[in-house]
Coordinates of C-alpha atoms in Angstrom, one line a residue:
X1 CA 88.3 95.5 89.5
X2 CA 90.1 96.1 86.2
X3 CA 92.3 93.6 84.3
X4 CA 95.4 95.6 85.4
X5 CA 94.4 95.4 89.0
X6 CA 93.8 91.6 88.8
X7 CA 97.2 91.2 87.1
X8 CA 98.9 93.1 90.0
X9 CA 97.0 91.1 92.6
X10 CA 98.1 87.8 91.1
X11 CA 101.7 89.1 90.9
X12 CA 101.5 89.8 94.6
X13 CA 100.2 86.3 95.3
X14 CA 103.0 84.7 93.2
X15 CA 105.6 86.7 95.1
X16 CA 104.1 85.6 98.5
X17 CA 103.8 82.0 97.4
X18 CA 100.5 81.6 99.3
X19 CA 97.1 83.2 99.9
X20 CA 97.1 86.3 102.0
X21 CA 94.8 87.6 104.8
X22 CA 92.9 89.7 102.3
X23 CA 92.8 87.3 99.3
X24 CA 91.8 83.6 98.9
X25 CA 92.3 81.6 95.7
X26 CA 89.9 78.8 94.6
X27 CA 90.7 76.5 91.6
X28 CA 87.1 76.0 90.4
X29 CA 88.2 74.4 87.2
X30 CA 86.1 71.3 87.6
X31 CA 83.1 72.8 89.5
X32 CA 82.1 75.0 92.4
X33 CA 84.5 74.6 95.3
X34 CA 83.1 73.0 98.4
X35 CA 85.4 75.1 100.7
X36 CA 83.9 78.5 99.7
X37 CA 81.4 79.0 102.6
X38 CA 84.0 79.1 105.4
X39 CA 85.9 81.6 103.4
X40 CA 82.9 83.8 102.8
X41 CA 82.0 83.6 106.5
X42 CA 85.6 84.5 107.5
X43 CA 85.7 87.5 105.2
X44 CA 82.2 88.7 106.2
X45 CA 83.4 88.7 109.9
X46 CA 86.8 90.3 109.2
X47 CA 87.2 94.1 109.0
X48 CA 87.4 95.3 105.4
X49 CA 86.0 91.9 104.0
X50 CA 88.2 90.2 101.4
X51 CA 88.6 88.9 97.9
X52 CA 88.0 85.4 96.4
X53 CA 89.6 84.6 93.0
X54 CA 88.1 81.7 91.2
X55 CA 90.2 80.1 88.4
X56 CA 93.7 80.0 89.8
X57 CA 95.7 77.0 91.0
X58 CA 97.7 77.9 94.1
X59 CA 99.6 74.6 94.0
X60 CA 100.8 75.4 90.5
X61 CA 102.2 78.8 91.4
X62 CA 98.8 80.5 90.9
X63 CA 98.6 79.4 87.3
X64 CA 95.4 80.5 85.5
X65 CA 93.4 77.4 85.0
X66 CA 90.0 79.0 84.3
X67 CA 86.6 78.7 85.9
X68 CA 84.4 75.7 84.9
X69 CA 81.6 78.1 83.9
X70 CA 81.8 81.8 85.0
X71 CA 78.0 82.4 84.8
X72 CA 77.2 79.2 86.7
X73 CA 79.9 79.9 89.3
X74 CA 78.6 83.4 90.0
X75 CA 75.0 82.2 90.2
X76 CA 76.0 79.5 92.7
X77 CA 78.0 81.9 94.8
X78 CA 75.0 84.2 94.9
X79 CA 72.6 81.4 95.9
X80 CA 75.0 80.1 98.6
X81 CA 75.7 83.6 100.1
X82 CA 71.9 84.1 100.4
X83 CA 70.8 80.7 101.5
X84 CA 73.7 79.0 103.2
X85 CA 74.9 81.8 105.5
X86 CA 73.2 83.5 108.4
X87 CA 72.9 86.4 108.0
X88 CA 73.3 86.4 104.2
X89 CA 76.6 87.8 103.0
X90 CA 76.8 90.3 100.1
X91 CA 79.4 90.6 97.4
X92 CA 80.2 92.2 94.1
X93 CA 81.9 90.2 91.2
X94 CA 83.8 90.8 88.0
X95 CA 84.3 88.5 85.0
X96 CA 87.8 88.9 83.8
X97 CA 90.4 87.2 81.6
X98 CA 93.9 86.4 82.8
X99 CA 96.6 84.7 80.8
X100 CA 94.0 83.4 78.3
X101 CA 91.7 81.9 81.0
X102 CA 88.3 83.0 82.4
X103 CA 88.6 84.2 86.0
X104 CA 85.9 85.3 88.4
X105 CA 86.8 87.8 91.2
X106 CA 84.4 88.3 94.1
X107 CA 84.7 91.0 96.7
X108 CA 83.0 89.8 100.0
X109 CA 81.7 92.7 102.0
X110 CA 82.2 92.9 105.7
X111 CA 79.0 92.4 107.8
X112 CA 77.9 95.3 109.9
X113 CA 78.4 94.9 113.6
X114 CA 74.8 93.8 114.2
X115 CA 75.2 91.0 111.7
X116 CA 78.3 89.4 113.2
X117 CA 79.2 86.6 113.4
X118 CA 78.2 85.4 110.0
X119 CA 77.6 81.6 110.2
X120 CA 77.6 78.7 107.9
X121 CA 73.9 77.5 108.3
X122 CA 74.5 73.8 107.8
X123 CA 77.1 73.6 110.6
X124 CA 76.3 76.5 112.7
X125 CA 80.0 77.5 112.7
X126 CA 81.4 81.0 112.1
X127 CA 84.9 81.7 110.8
X128 CA 87.4 84.5 110.9
X129 CA 90.3 85.2 108.5
X130 CA 93.8 85.0 109.9
X131 CA 97.0 84.8 107.8
X132 CA 96.1 82.7 104.8
X133 CA 93.5 80.5 106.5
X134 CA 89.9 80.4 107.7
X135 CA 89.6 79.6 111.4
X136 CA 86.5 78.6 113.3
X137 CA 85.7 81.1 116.0
X138 CA 86.2 80.1 119.6
X139 CA 83.4 80.6 122.1
X140 CA 85.2 83.7 123.4
X141 CA 85.6 85.1 120.0
X142 CA 81.9 84.5 119.2
X143 CA 80.9 86.3 122.4
X144 CA 83.1 89.3 121.4
X145 CA 81.1 89.7 118.2
X146 CA 77.8 89.3 119.9
X147 CA 78.7 92.0 122.5
X148 CA 79.8 94.4 119.8
X149 CA 76.3 94.4 118.3
X150 CA 75.5 97.3 120.6
X151 CA 77.5 100.1 122.3
X152 CA 79.8 98.4 124.9
X153 CA 79.1 99.4 128.5
X154 CA 81.1 96.9 130.4
X155 CA 83.3 99.6 132.0
X156 CA 80.2 101.0 133.8
X157 CA 79.3 97.7 135.5
X158 CA 79.6 96.9 139.2
X159 CA 82.5 94.8 140.3
X160 CA 81.1 92.1 142.5
X161 CA 82.8 92.2 146.0
X162 CA 84.6 95.5 145.4
X163 CA 84.1 98.4 147.8
X164 CA 85.3 102.0 148.2
X165 CA 88.1 100.7 150.3
X166 CA 89.6 99.1 147.1
X167 CA 90.3 102.5 145.6
X168 CA 93.8 103.9 146.2
X169 CA 93.7 106.9 148.5
X170 CA 96.5 108.9 146.9
X171 CA 95.1 108.3 143.4
X172 CA 91.6 109.2 144.6
X173 CA 92.7 112.4 146.2
X174 CA 94.5 113.5 143.0
X175 CA 91.6 112.5 140.9
X176 CA 89.1 114.5 143.0
X177 CA 91.4 117.6 143.0
X178 CA 91.7 117.4 139.2
X179 CA 87.9 117.0 138.7
X180 CA 87.2 120.0 140.8
X181 CA 89.9 122.1 139.1
X182 CA 88.4 121.4 135.7
X183 CA 84.7 121.8 136.5
X184 CA 82.8 124.4 138.4
X185 CA 79.9 122.1 138.9
X186 CA 82.0 119.3 140.4
X187 CA 83.8 121.7 142.5
X188 CA 80.7 122.3 144.6
X189 CA 80.0 118.6 145.3
X190 CA 81.2 116.4 148.2
X191 CA 83.6 113.6 147.4
X192 CA 81.1 110.8 147.1
X193 CA 79.0 112.8 144.8
X194 CA 81.9 113.6 142.5
X195 CA 82.9 109.9 142.3
X196 CA 79.3 108.9 141.5
X197 CA 78.7 111.6 138.9
X198 CA 82.0 110.8 137.1
X199 CA 81.4 107.1 137.0
X200 CA 84.1 106.0 139.5
X201 CA 81.3 104.5 141.7
X202 CA 78.0 103.2 140.7
X203 CA 74.8 101.6 142.1
X204 CA 72.8 102.4 145.2
X205 CA 75.7 101.4 147.4
X206 CA 78.2 103.5 145.5
X207 CA 80.6 100.6 145.0
X208 CA 83.4 101.0 142.3
X209 CA 82.6 100.6 138.7
X210 CA 84.9 98.4 136.6
X211 CA 86.3 101.7 135.1
X212 CA 86.8 103.2 138.5
X213 CA 88.6 100.1 139.8
X214 CA 90.9 99.8 136.9
X215 CA 91.9 103.4 136.9
X216 CA 92.0 104.1 140.6
X217 CA 92.1 100.8 142.4
X218 CA 94.8 99.7 144.8
X219 CA 95.0 96.3 143.1
X220 CA 92.4 95.8 140.4
X221 CA 93.8 92.3 139.5
X222 CA 92.2 91.0 142.7
X223 CA 88.9 91.1 140.8
X224 CA 90.1 91.1 137.1
X225 CA 93.4 89.0 137.1
X226 CA 94.1 89.5 133.4
X227 CA 93.7 93.3 133.3
X228 CA 97.5 93.4 132.9
X229 CA 100.2 93.9 130.3
X230 CA 102.3 90.8 129.5
X231 CA 105.7 92.0 128.1
X232 CA 108.6 90.1 126.7
X233 CA 111.8 90.6 124.6
X234 CA 112.4 88.3 121.7
X235 CA 115.6 86.1 121.9
X236 CA 118.8 87.9 121.0
X237 CA 121.8 86.5 119.2
X238 CA 123.7 85.9 122.4
X239 CA 120.9 84.2 124.4
X240 CA 121.2 80.5 125.3
X241 CA 119.8 77.9 122.9
X242 CA 116.2 77.3 123.5
X243 CA 115.5 80.8 124.8
X244 CA 112.0 81.8 123.8
X245 CA 111.8 85.2 125.4
X246 CA 113.9 87.5 127.6
X247 CA 113.0 89.9 130.4
X248 CA 109.4 88.5 130.6
X249 CA 107.3 90.9 132.8
X250 CA 103.7 91.2 134.0
X251 CA 102.6 94.7 134.8
X252 CA 99.7 95.0 137.1
X253 CA 98.2 97.5 139.5
X254 CA 96.1 100.5 138.6
X255 CA 96.2 101.8 135.1
X256 CA 98.6 104.7 135.6
X257 CA 101.1 102.5 137.4
X258 CA 101.0 99.9 134.5
X259 CA 101.5 102.7 132.1
X260 CA 104.6 104.1 133.8
X261 CA 106.1 100.6 134.4
X262 CA 105.6 99.4 130.9
X263 CA 107.1 102.6 129.5
X264 CA 110.2 102.3 131.7
X265 CA 110.5 98.6 130.6
X266 CA 110.5 99.7 126.9
X267 CA 113.2 102.3 127.6
X268 CA 115.3 99.8 129.5
X269 CA 115.1 97.3 126.7
X270 CA 115.8 99.6 123.8
X271 CA 118.8 101.7 122.8
X272 CA 119.6 105.3 122.7
X273 CA 121.0 106.8 119.4
X274 CA 122.6 110.0 118.4
X275 CA 120.7 112.1 115.9
X276 CA 121.8 115.2 114.3
X277 CA 119.3 118.0 113.8
X278 CA 119.2 120.8 111.3
X279 CA 121.4 122.9 113.6
X280 CA 124.2 120.3 113.2
X281 CA 124.1 119.3 116.9
X282 CA 124.0 115.7 117.9
X283 CA 121.4 114.7 120.5
X284 CA 120.7 111.4 122.3
X285 CA 117.3 110.1 121.3
X286 CA 115.6 106.8 122.3
X287 CA 115.1 104.1 119.8
X288 CA 111.3 104.6 120.0
X289 CA 110.1 108.1 120.9
X290 CA 108.8 108.3 124.5
X291 CA 105.7 110.2 123.6
X292 CA 104.7 107.6 120.9
X293 CA 105.2 104.6 123.2
X294 CA 103.3 106.3 126.0
X295 CA 100.3 107.1 123.8
X296 CA 100.2 103.6 122.3
X297 CA 100.3 102.0 125.8
X298 CA 97.7 104.4 127.0
X299 CA 95.4 103.6 124.0
X300 CA 95.8 99.9 124.6
X301 CA 95.0 100.2 128.3
X302 CA 91.9 102.4 127.8
X303 CA 90.4 100.9 124.7
X304 CA 90.9 97.1 125.4
X305 CA 87.7 95.1 125.5
X306 CA 86.4 94.8 129.1
X307 CA 83.7 92.3 128.4
X308 CA 83.8 89.1 130.6
X309 CA 84.8 87.0 127.6
X310 CA 87.8 89.3 126.8
X311 CA 88.9 89.7 130.4
X312 CA 90.5 86.2 130.1
X313 CA 93.2 87.9 127.9
X314 CA 95.9 90.3 128.7
X315 CA 97.4 93.1 126.6
X316 CA 100.7 91.9 125.1
X317 CA 103.8 94.0 124.5
X318 CA 106.7 92.5 122.6
X319 CA 110.1 93.8 121.5
X320 CA 112.4 92.4 119.0
X321 CA 115.3 93.6 116.9
X322 CA 112.9 94.9 114.2
X323 CA 109.9 96.4 116.0
X324 CA 107.7 97.0 118.9
X325 CA 104.4 95.1 118.8
X326 CA 101.5 96.0 121.1
X327 CA 98.2 94.0 121.0
X328 CA 95.0 94.3 123.0
X329 CA 91.8 92.3 123.2
X330 CA 89.0 93.9 121.2
X331 CA 89.1 95.5 117.8
X332 CA 88.4 99.2 116.9
X333 CA 85.0 100.5 117.9
X334 CA 83.2 103.0 115.8
X335 CA 86.2 103.8 113.6
X336 CA 88.3 102.2 110.9
X337 CA 92.0 101.9 110.5
X338 CA 92.1 104.3 107.6
X339 CA 90.6 107.0 109.9
X340 CA 93.1 106.7 112.7
X341 CA 95.1 109.8 113.3
X342 CA 92.7 112.1 111.4
X343 CA 92.1 115.4 113.2
X344 CA 89.1 115.3 115.4
X345 CA 88.2 111.7 114.8
X346 CA 87.7 109.7 117.9
X347 CA 85.7 106.8 119.2
X348 CA 85.8 105.1 122.6
X349 CA 84.9 101.5 123.3
X350 CA 85.1 102.4 127.1
X351 CA 83.6 105.8 127.3
X352 CA 83.5 105.9 131.1
X353 CA 87.1 104.8 131.5
X354 CA 88.2 107.3 129.0
X355 CA 86.5 110.2 130.8
X356 CA 87.9 109.1 134.2
X357 CA 91.5 108.8 132.8
X358 CA 91.3 112.4 131.6
X359 CA 91.6 113.3 135.3
X360 CA 94.1 110.6 136.3
X361 CA 97.8 111.3 136.5
X362 CA 100.7 108.9 136.5
X363 CA 103.4 108.8 139.1
X364 CA 105.5 111.1 136.8
X365 CA 102.7 113.7 136.8
X366 CA 101.5 113.0 133.2
X367 CA 97.8 112.7 132.4
X368 CA 96.9 109.3 131.2
X369 CA 94.7 111.0 128.5
X370 CA 95.8 114.5 127.5
X371 CA 92.9 115.3 125.2
X372 CA 90.3 113.5 123.1
X373 CA 91.4 112.4 119.6
X374 CA 95.0 113.5 120.3
X375 CA 96.6 110.1 120.9
X376 CA 97.3 108.7 117.5
X377 CA 98.0 112.1 115.9
X378 CA 100.6 112.5 118.7
X379 CA 102.1 109.1 117.8
X380 CA 102.3 109.9 114.1
X381 CA 103.8 113.4 114.8
X382 CA 106.5 112.1 117.3
X383 CA 107.6 109.4 114.9
X384 CA 107.7 111.8 112.0
X385 CA 109.7 114.3 114.0
X386 CA 112.2 111.5 114.9
X387 CA 112.7 110.7 111.2
X388 CA 110.9 107.3 111.6
X389 CA 108.1 105.7 109.5
X390 CA 104.5 105.5 110.7
X391 CA 103.3 102.5 112.6
X392 CA 101.3 99.6 111.1
X393 CA 97.8 99.1 112.5
X394 CA 95.9 95.8 112.2
X395 CA 92.3 95.4 113.2
X396 CA 91.0 91.8 113.3
X397 CA 87.7 92.7 114.9
X398 CA 88.4 90.7 118.1
X399 CA 91.8 92.2 118.6
X400 CA 93.9 95.3 117.7
X401 CA 97.6 95.3 117.0
X402 CA 100.1 98.1 116.3
X403 CA 103.7 97.4 115.1
X404 CA 106.3 100.2 115.2
X405 CA 109.3 99.5 113.1
X406 CA 112.6 100.6 114.7
X407 CA 114.2 102.1 111.7
X408 CA 117.4 103.9 112.5
X409 CA 117.2 107.7 112.8
X410 CA 118.7 109.4 109.8
X411 CA 122.2 110.7 110.3
X412 CA 123.2 114.3 109.7
X413 CA 124.9 113.5 106.3
X414 CA 121.6 111.8 105.2
X415 CA 119.5 114.8 106.3
X416 CA 121.9 117.2 104.5
X417 CA 121.8 115.1 101.3
X418 CA 118.0 115.0 101.3
X419 CA 117.8 118.7 102.0
X420 CA 119.7 119.4 98.9
X421 CA 117.5 117.2 96.8
X422 CA 114.4 119.1 95.6
X423 CA 112.5 116.0 94.7
X424 CA 112.8 114.6 98.2
X425 CA 110.5 117.3 99.5
X426 CA 107.5 115.4 97.9
X427 CA 108.5 112.0 99.4
X428 CA 107.0 110.4 102.5
X429 CA 108.9 109.1 105.5
X430 CA 109.3 105.5 104.2
X431 CA 110.3 106.8 100.8
X432 CA 113.0 108.9 102.3
X433 CA 114.4 106.0 104.3
X434 CA 114.3 103.8 101.2
X435 CA 116.1 106.5 99.1
X436 CA 118.8 106.9 101.7
X437 CA 119.3 103.1 101.6
X438 CA 119.5 103.2 97.8
X439 CA 122.2 105.8 98.1
X440 CA 124.1 103.2 100.2
X441 CA 123.8 100.6 97.4
X442 CA 120.5 99.0 98.4
X443 CA 118.0 97.8 95.8
X444 CA 114.4 97.2 96.6
X445 CA 111.6 94.8 95.4
X446 CA 108.0 94.9 96.4
X447 CA 108.5 92.1 99.0
X448 CA 111.7 93.5 100.5
X449 CA 110.1 96.9 100.8
X450 CA 107.1 95.7 102.6
X451 CA 109.1 93.5 104.9
X452 CA 111.2 96.4 105.9
X453 CA 108.4 98.9 106.1
X454 CA 105.3 96.8 107.3
X455 CA 102.5 97.3 104.7
X456 CA 100.6 95.3 102.2
X457 CA 101.8 94.8 98.6
X458 CA 99.6 97.4 97.0
X459 CA 100.9 100.1 99.4
X460 CA 104.4 99.0 98.7
X461 CA 103.9 99.2 94.9
X462 CA 102.5 102.7 95.3
X463 CA 105.4 103.9 97.5
X464 CA 108.0 102.5 95.1
X465 CA 106.2 103.9 92.0
X466 CA 106.2 107.3 93.8
X467 CA 110.0 107.1 93.9
X468 CA 110.2 106.5 90.2
X469 CA 107.7 109.3 89.5
X470 CA 109.8 111.7 91.6
X471 CA 112.7 110.9 89.3
X472 CA 114.9 109.5 92.2
X473 CA 114.7 105.9 91.3
X474 CA 114.3 103.5 88.3
X475 CA 112.5 100.3 88.0
X476 CA 113.9 97.3 86.0
X477 CA 112.2 94.1 85.1
X478 CA 108.6 92.9 84.8
X479 CA 106.0 92.6 87.5
X480 CA 106.9 89.9 89.9
X481 CA 110.6 90.5 89.5
X482 CA 110.9 94.3 89.4
X483 CA 113.9 95.8 91.1
X484 CA 114.1 99.5 92.1
X485 CA 117.5 101.3 92.1
X486 CA 118.6 104.9 92.7
X487 CA 118.4 107.0 89.6
X488 CA 121.6 107.3 87.5
X489 CA 121.8 111.0 87.8
X490 CA 122.1 110.7 91.6
X491 CA 125.1 108.3 91.4
X492 CA 127.6 110.9 90.5
X493 CA 129.0 110.8 94.0
X494 CA 130.4 107.5 95.2
X495 CA 127.8 105.3 96.8
X496 CA 128.2 105.4 100.6
X497 CA 129.3 101.9 101.8
X498 CA 127.5 100.4 104.8
X499 CA 124.3 98.9 104.8
X500 CA 121.6 99.0 107.3
X501 CA 118.9 101.5 107.7
X502 CA 117.1 99.6 110.4
X503 CA 118.1 97.6 113.4
X504 CA 116.8 94.6 111.5
X505 CA 118.9 93.5 108.6
X506 CA 117.9 95.5 105.5
X507 CA 117.4 93.0 102.6
X508 CA 120.9 92.4 101.1
X509 CA 121.8 91.1 97.7
X510 CA 121.0 87.4 97.6
X511 CA 118.2 87.8 100.1
X512 CA 115.6 89.6 98.0
X513 CA 112.8 88.0 95.9
X514 CA 114.7 89.0 92.8
X515 CA 117.4 86.4 93.9
X516 CA 115.0 83.6 94.8
X517 CA 117.1 81.1 92.7
X518 CA 119.9 81.6 95.3
X519 CA 120.1 78.8 97.9
X520 CA 120.8 81.4 100.5
X521 CA 117.8 83.4 99.6
X522 CA 115.5 80.4 99.8
X523 CA 117.0 79.4 103.2
X524 CA 116.4 82.9 104.6
X525 CA 115.1 82.7 108.2
X526 CA 115.5 78.9 108.3
X527 CA 118.1 79.0 111.1
X528 CA 116.0 81.4 113.2
X529 CA 112.9 79.2 112.9
X530 CA 114.8 76.0 113.5
X531 CA 116.3 77.4 116.7
X532 CA 112.8 78.0 118.1
X533 CA 111.5 74.6 116.8
X534 CA 114.3 72.8 118.6
X535 CA 112.6 73.7 121.8
X536 CA 109.4 71.9 120.8
X537 CA 106.6 71.8 118.4
X538 CA 105.0 75.2 117.6
X539 CA 102.1 76.6 115.6
X540 CA 102.8 79.1 112.8
X541 CA 101.4 81.8 115.0
X542 CA 103.7 80.9 117.9
X543 CA 106.7 80.8 115.6
X544 CA 105.8 84.3 114.3
X545 CA 105.4 85.6 117.8
X546 CA 108.7 84.0 119.0
X547 CA 110.8 85.0 116.1
X548 CA 109.4 88.5 115.3
X549 CA 109.0 87.4 111.7
X550 CA 105.8 88.3 109.8
X551 CA 103.2 85.6 109.2
X552 CA 104.0 85.6 105.5
X553 CA 107.8 85.2 106.1
X554 CA 107.1 82.3 108.5
X555 CA 104.7 80.6 106.0
X556 CA 107.1 81.0 103.1
X557 CA 110.0 79.6 105.0
X558 CA 108.0 76.7 106.5
X559 CA 106.7 75.8 103.0
X560 CA 110.3 75.5 101.7
X561 CA 111.5 73.7 104.8
X562 CA 108.7 71.1 104.4
X563 CA 109.6 70.7 100.8
X564 CA 113.2 70.1 101.9
X565 CA 112.1 67.5 104.5
X566 CA 113.4 69.6 107.3
X567 CA 110.1 70.1 109.2
X568 CA 106.9 68.1 109.3
X569 CA 103.3 69.5 109.6
X570 CA 101.4 67.9 112.5
X571 CA 97.8 68.6 111.6
X572 CA 96.0 70.2 108.6
X573 CA 97.2 72.9 106.4
X574 CA 95.5 76.2 107.2
X575 CA 94.3 75.2 110.6
X576 CA 95.6 77.5 113.4
X577 CA 96.1 74.6 115.9
X578 CA 98.4 72.7 113.5
X579 CA 102.0 72.5 114.7
X580 CA 105.4 72.1 113.1
X581 CA 108.1 69.7 114.1
X582 CA 111.8 69.5 113.3
X583 CA 112.6 66.4 111.3
X584 CA 116.2 67.0 110.3
X585 CA 118.5 70.0 109.9
X586 CA 117.5 72.1 107.0
X587 CA 119.1 71.0 103.6
X588 CA 119.8 73.4 100.8
X589 CA 117.7 73.4 97.7

């Protein structure tokens, strides 16, 4: 890490007002911090690891207070990571100076799968990073890590009590026909042999495997009750006070039926918009491309963790005014987030289920899996063709979440304007949306950009810098308060009034970090959070799920609301079971 990278990292922390999922700050001015081991354990268990910065004071706005002794701090960290953790954690460190103080930065490496979970030896506890805290693993989460030490084979296991009669006759007939049509070898086999050779049945009595039951069963939930999709719509402006969710549904049955019903539910709860193509013709298009939603649902159903510890959890699907969020038990297997969508890159947690679903069709005649390694590329392609930004993927090791922002489709005049702008040809999808918003009078900061286009602060900085490098935007102000505006040479035409490029509110003047001194800016999201807290005490995670706000938005608002005496924390800071309670209506700063 370079001094410039450290400076940028601290700017991001100051903008956030708290630690982040990837970065933890320790004061370390008076000695080695006692709270380091849980943080190292959490980062070692979290995909991608994380960074600990020694020598900053979070309570004083991340002021540089310096490390008590850099050499001693580094030596103590090395000793503790070797001797106080099982298995030992590894790290790399840098001695740097920031604002005249000595700072130590340590990058904690992720443990390989066979080394998870990494435990604190003295307590036997293991931790995981979530939001800005280190949380002790539950028994279910520990079992998830232990099971991931080897290739999962849960989908091949026998389902106790299930018989061939539990398979749906129509699905079974269509499956057998598809298998025989795609394989000369299978075409010559009797039905029972085809089912056994393709993994639908298993064991000496040829009873259904878990994969066969989930894909082709009449009602798999008789044996695996939580192999379902739990769907809900976030409260809307017109909903009665106290509403936590609308159109709550539980989709069950065989996998292809769940896929079809969940897809129809998304279409029913989202809007259709008119989009103008390059031929000038307006066409009705869904808020979320059907192909993208289908592929994401299919991926969640096929790649969810099927271990006994994970089958206590359902896939969750949530819609709000800003995004579609889909989460399934079990993180990525054999692949990392940065490789998703790359041509020919695939990895299957449930190899048997994946192969079966290549020959399973939904009620509408679509294959559940069209081709290996084609799902995520199809999602990215369909979103790009719709003029939308890519989804945001988050792998926590024990769960995998994808968020698809519902940015409005670009109108014909916007497409024409971009087409006549040579520099726009080099811009990405998010940058084009941001530039169109600038044309309408919008300004951007790092925080407002990443809240609108879900990403981390470094990605946002790169995207915004790309607009400046392309000559279509300017940046004013120092790091931490930098504001991006449309370039002067593009303002010859009158700025188009109107304001929103997404179905969520695009950050307006007075609501951006650049205006943090404004009372309205500091009260942003208070009313929304208070409305949900009025129904009862909630954790920060529950508030984030109920409101659709990001974890960082929730933490920032709650911090200010606590300072104003509007809410009280019931429990300990940074503990995921701690809850927040309304004390009095929020007061202005």
